[in-house]
């Protein structure tokens, strides 16, 4: 066989050589490219060729070498990249290191649920400041000058001023006043937010908590409208439950009531929550006192309205079976991640 024929045969062999796994790459190198490999053998033979032929054969041999080298390099590349992917220091079966994106606080979840129930019947969400003056937190809401709720024991005062004190708001009812001062009826709003009271911290009470206030002012609003709205809310939030209204007193509503829902006494927790009665107080409500409407510049001979206020924390604890209110504010992610 002439050298030229040998070149052709080797070219064919190399291109048909199957490299389908890592070990075959080395096998290929040994067979074709090593010192004792077939390509080198041809080069040895080529040394003996005389002048005339040498030029053309040399060219062909160099082309062959390039072809074999590039086959080898391609195979090496292919298997080294798979090797890298499955390299020993990475366990491909481990779950990916996902970003932690956090979760909504249970109070926010409950707040959002309550809002979306009331939004369906036309309530807007409104907000007010947490540092409040005496007028919005007490006076406009018909609290008498010496009302015990103004007492230092309940209220965190921020600043004492001759014209009035500034305090951390003790309830979200203050936002009602602001709203009535700057908008005119009809008003239908929900006012969620944090409130503060100087109380001993325990498993069941905290020095700050969350309320959601409701207000509806228009012509001919009646107590029947209030009851119907609250029936609707309870059925949406708690499911079909028995509820009852008990007469109560708030300076800013007349008549006033508290609403209870029936949990029963079947479980120990229900017994404890309801102090054995089966009934749990959920909110305070009533018809907005005409004095309050007048204090806010609304004509009480033309407009009436109802208001209600409920604590979000208690409802959250009830829904999720949280036994200690303080857990919700320790910012322990292991607790918060459960919701
Ligand atoms: N502000 C009351 C409280 O903090 C709750 C409340 C009762 C709000 C009756 C109202 C209402 O709007 O009508 O205890």
Short mmCIF file of N, CA and C in Angstrom, two decimals, residues 181-261:
data_model
loop_
_atom_site.label_atom_id
_atom_site.label_comp_id
_atom_site.label_asym_id
_atom_site.label_seq_id
_atom_site.Cartn_x
_atom_site.Cartn_y
_atom_site.Cartn_z
N UNK A 181 -63.91 64.30 58.80
CA UNK A 181 -63.52 65.71 58.69
C UNK A 181 -63.18 66.09 57.25
N UNK A 182 -62.59 65.16 56.52
CA UNK A 182 -62.17 65.58 55.18
C UNK A 182 -62.97 64.98 54.02
N UNK A 183 -63.91 64.08 54.29
CA UNK A 183 -64.80 63.66 53.20
C UNK A 183 -66.24 63.82 53.66
N UNK A 184 -67.10 63.96 52.71
CA UNK A 184 -68.51 64.12 53.04
C UNK A 184 -69.25 62.84 52.67
N UNK A 185 -70.37 62.55 53.34
CA UNK A 185 -71.11 61.32 53.06
C UNK A 185 -71.60 61.28 51.60
N UNK A 186 -71.83 60.12 51.05
CA UNK A 186 -71.73 58.82 51.72
C UNK A 186 -70.29 58.38 51.95
N UNK A 187 -70.06 57.81 53.13
CA UNK A 187 -68.73 57.29 53.49
C UNK A 187 -68.90 55.80 53.81
N UNK A 188 -68.07 55.01 53.22
CA UNK A 188 -68.10 53.57 53.55
C UNK A 188 -66.65 53.11 53.57
N UNK A 189 -66.09 53.00 54.77
CA UNK A 189 -64.65 52.75 54.83
C UNK A 189 -64.27 51.76 55.92
N UNK A 190 -63.14 51.15 55.68
CA UNK A 190 -62.54 50.20 56.61
C UNK A 190 -61.17 50.77 56.98
N UNK A 191 -60.86 50.78 58.29
CA UNK A 191 -59.63 51.44 58.72
C UNK A 191 -58.81 50.51 59.60
N UNK A 192 -57.87 49.80 59.00
CA UNK A 192 -57.06 48.87 59.79
C UNK A 192 -55.83 49.58 60.37
N UNK A 193 -55.29 49.06 61.46
CA UNK A 193 -54.04 49.65 61.94
C UNK A 193 -53.66 49.19 63.33
N UNK A 194 -52.47 49.65 63.71
CA UNK A 194 -51.93 49.26 65.02
C UNK A 194 -52.36 50.29 66.07
N UNK A 195 -52.67 49.79 67.24
CA UNK A 195 -53.08 50.67 68.34
C UNK A 195 -52.27 50.30 69.60
N UNK A 196 -52.25 51.23 70.56
CA UNK A 196 -51.35 51.05 71.72
C UNK A 196 -52.09 51.29 73.03
N UNK A 197 -51.84 50.43 73.99
CA UNK A 197 -52.39 50.69 75.32
C UNK A 197 -51.39 50.25 76.38
N UNK A 198 -51.34 51.06 77.41
CA UNK A 198 -50.39 50.79 78.48
C UNK A 198 -50.92 49.67 79.38
N UNK A 199 -50.78 48.45 78.87
CA UNK A 199 -51.29 47.30 79.62
C UNK A 199 -50.16 46.33 79.92
N UNK A 200 -50.36 45.54 80.96
CA UNK A 200 -49.35 44.51 81.26
C UNK A 200 -49.30 43.51 80.12
N UNK A 201 -48.08 43.16 79.74
CA UNK A 201 -47.93 42.19 78.66
C UNK A 201 -48.08 40.78 79.23
N UNK A 202 -48.93 39.99 78.59
CA UNK A 202 -49.13 38.60 79.03
C UNK A 202 -49.43 37.76 77.80
N UNK A 203 -49.76 36.49 78.03
CA UNK A 203 -50.06 35.61 76.89
C UNK A 203 -51.29 36.11 76.13
N UNK A 204 -52.18 36.81 76.82
CA UNK A 204 -53.43 37.20 76.19
C UNK A 204 -53.54 38.69 75.87
N UNK A 205 -52.64 39.51 76.40
CA UNK A 205 -52.74 40.93 76.05
C UNK A 205 -51.35 41.53 75.86
N UNK A 206 -51.31 42.54 75.01
CA UNK A 206 -50.03 43.15 74.66
C UNK A 206 -50.17 44.67 74.74
N UNK A 207 -49.05 45.39 74.79
CA UNK A 207 -49.15 46.84 74.88
C UNK A 207 -49.42 47.48 73.51
N UNK A 208 -49.34 46.68 72.47
CA UNK A 208 -49.86 47.15 71.18
C UNK A 208 -50.58 45.98 70.52
N UNK A 209 -51.56 46.29 69.72
CA UNK A 209 -52.29 45.26 69.00
C UNK A 209 -52.91 45.88 67.75
N UNK A 210 -53.78 45.17 67.08
CA UNK A 210 -54.29 45.66 65.79
C UNK A 210 -55.81 45.65 65.78
N UNK A 211 -56.34 46.70 65.21
CA UNK A 211 -57.79 46.78 65.10
C UNK A 211 -58.18 47.06 63.66
N UNK A 212 -59.44 46.80 63.39
CA UNK A 212 -59.97 47.21 62.09
C UNK A 212 -61.31 47.87 62.39
N UNK A 213 -61.44 49.06 61.87
CA UNK A 213 -62.60 49.89 62.16
C UNK A 213 -63.45 49.95 60.92
N UNK A 214 -64.77 49.96 61.10
CA UNK A 214 -65.66 50.13 59.95
C UNK A 214 -66.56 51.33 60.16
N UNK A 215 -66.86 52.04 59.09
CA UNK A 215 -67.73 53.21 59.21
C UNK A 215 -68.59 53.33 57.96
N UNK A 216 -69.88 53.56 58.21
CA UNK A 216 -70.79 53.76 57.08
C UNK A 216 -71.71 54.93 57.41
N UNK A 217 -71.60 56.02 56.66
CA UNK A 217 -72.43 57.20 56.91
C UNK A 217 -73.19 57.53 55.62
N UNK A 218 -74.49 57.66 55.75
CA UNK A 218 -75.31 58.07 54.60
C UNK A 218 -76.69 58.48 55.13
N UNK A 219 -77.59 58.80 54.23
CA UNK A 219 -78.94 59.09 54.69
C UNK A 219 -79.63 57.75 55.00
N UNK A 220 -80.45 57.75 56.04
CA UNK A 220 -81.26 56.57 56.40
C UNK A 220 -80.48 55.29 56.69
N UNK A 221 -79.29 55.40 57.24
CA UNK A 221 -78.60 54.17 57.65
C UNK A 221 -79.17 53.76 59.01
N UNK A 222 -79.49 52.49 59.16
CA UNK A 222 -80.15 52.05 60.39
C UNK A 222 -79.36 50.93 61.08
N UNK A 223 -79.78 50.60 62.28
CA UNK A 223 -79.14 49.51 63.01
C UNK A 223 -79.33 48.18 62.27
N UNK A 224 -80.44 48.08 61.54
CA UNK A 224 -80.68 46.86 60.75
C UNK A 224 -79.59 46.69 59.69
N UNK A 225 -79.15 47.81 59.09
CA UNK A 225 -78.06 47.74 58.10
C UNK A 225 -76.78 47.24 58.76
N UNK A 226 -76.53 47.75 59.97
CA UNK A 226 -75.33 47.32 60.70
C UNK A 226 -75.37 45.81 60.95
N UNK A 227 -76.53 45.34 61.45
CA UNK A 227 -76.64 43.91 61.76
C UNK A 227 -76.46 43.07 60.50
N UNK A 228 -77.07 43.50 59.43
CA UNK A 228 -77.00 42.72 58.19
C UNK A 228 -75.57 42.64 57.67
N UNK A 229 -74.85 43.77 57.78
CA UNK A 229 -73.46 43.80 57.32
C UNK A 229 -72.60 42.84 58.16
N UNK A 230 -72.85 42.85 59.47
CA UNK A 230 -72.04 42.00 60.33
C UNK A 230 -72.40 40.51 60.17
N UNK A 231 -73.68 40.23 59.93
CA UNK A 231 -74.07 38.83 59.62
C UNK A 231 -73.31 38.36 58.39
N UNK A 232 -73.29 39.23 57.38
CA UNK A 232 -72.60 38.89 56.13
C UNK A 232 -71.11 38.62 56.42
N UNK A 233 -70.50 39.51 57.20
CA UNK A 233 -69.08 39.35 57.49
C UNK A 233 -68.80 38.01 58.19
N UNK A 234 -69.59 37.74 59.22
CA UNK A 234 -69.36 36.51 59.99
C UNK A 234 -69.52 35.28 59.10
N UNK A 235 -70.57 35.28 58.27
CA UNK A 235 -70.78 34.10 57.42
C UNK A 235 -69.62 33.90 56.45
N UNK A 236 -69.04 35.01 55.98
CA UNK A 236 -67.91 34.90 55.06
C UNK A 236 -66.62 34.50 55.76
N UNK A 237 -66.43 35.03 56.95
CA UNK A 237 -65.14 34.82 57.61
C UNK A 237 -65.12 33.56 58.46
N UNK A 238 -66.18 33.36 59.24
CA UNK A 238 -66.19 32.21 60.15
C UNK A 238 -67.04 31.04 59.65
N UNK A 239 -67.80 31.26 58.59
CA UNK A 239 -68.78 30.26 58.15
C UNK A 239 -70.08 30.50 58.88
N UNK A 240 -71.09 29.69 58.59
CA UNK A 240 -72.40 29.92 59.22
C UNK A 240 -72.29 29.67 60.72
N UNK A 241 -72.48 30.72 61.49
CA UNK A 241 -72.36 30.62 62.96
C UNK A 241 -73.48 31.42 63.60
N UNK A 242 -73.83 31.00 64.79
CA UNK A 242 -74.78 31.79 65.56
C UNK A 242 -74.06 33.03 66.08
N UNK A 243 -74.72 34.18 66.02
CA UNK A 243 -74.13 35.37 66.63
C UNK A 243 -75.19 36.06 67.50
N UNK A 244 -74.71 36.89 68.40
CA UNK A 244 -75.67 37.65 69.21
C UNK A 244 -75.13 39.05 69.48
N UNK A 245 -76.06 39.97 69.68
CA UNK A 245 -75.68 41.34 70.01
C UNK A 245 -76.07 41.59 71.46
N UNK A 246 -75.13 42.12 72.22
CA UNK A 246 -75.41 42.49 73.62
C UNK A 246 -75.35 44.00 73.73
N UNK A 247 -76.29 44.62 74.44
CA UNK A 247 -76.21 46.07 74.64
C UNK A 247 -74.91 46.42 75.35
N UNK A 248 -74.31 47.54 74.97
CA UNK A 248 -73.04 47.93 75.58
C UNK A 248 -72.95 49.45 75.61
N UNK A 249 -71.78 49.93 75.97
CA UNK A 249 -71.62 51.39 75.97
C UNK A 249 -70.28 51.80 75.36
N UNK A 250 -70.33 52.70 74.40
CA UNK A 250 -69.14 53.40 73.91
C UNK A 250 -69.53 54.87 73.80
N UNK A 251 -68.64 55.78 74.14
CA UNK A 251 -69.01 57.20 74.10
C UNK A 251 -69.42 57.67 72.70
N UNK A 252 -68.88 57.03 71.68
CA UNK A 252 -69.07 57.54 70.31
C UNK A 252 -70.21 56.87 69.55
N UNK A 253 -70.91 55.91 70.18
CA UNK A 253 -72.06 55.29 69.51
C UNK A 253 -73.27 55.26 70.44
N UNK A 254 -74.44 55.38 69.82
CA UNK A 254 -75.68 55.33 70.60
C UNK A 254 -76.81 54.88 69.69
N UNK A 255 -77.42 53.74 69.89
CA UNK A 255 -77.07 52.73 70.88
C UNK A 255 -75.77 52.01 70.51
N UNK A 256 -75.20 51.33 71.50
CA UNK A 256 -73.97 50.57 71.29
C UNK A 256 -74.22 49.10 71.59
N UNK A 257 -73.40 48.26 70.96
CA UNK A 257 -73.56 46.82 71.21
C UNK A 257 -72.21 46.12 71.09
N UNK A 258 -72.15 44.95 71.65
CA UNK A 258 -71.00 44.08 71.39
C UNK A 258 -71.53 42.83 70.72
N UNK A 259 -70.74 42.31 69.79
CA UNK A 259 -71.20 41.14 69.06
C UNK A 259 -70.36 39.92 69.45
N UNK A 260 -71.05 38.85 69.75
CA UNK A 260 -70.37 37.60 70.10
C UNK A 260 -70.66 36.56 69.02
N UNK A 261 -69.72 35.65 68.81
CA UNK A 261 -70.06 34.49 67.96
C UNK A 261 -70.03 33.24 68.84
#
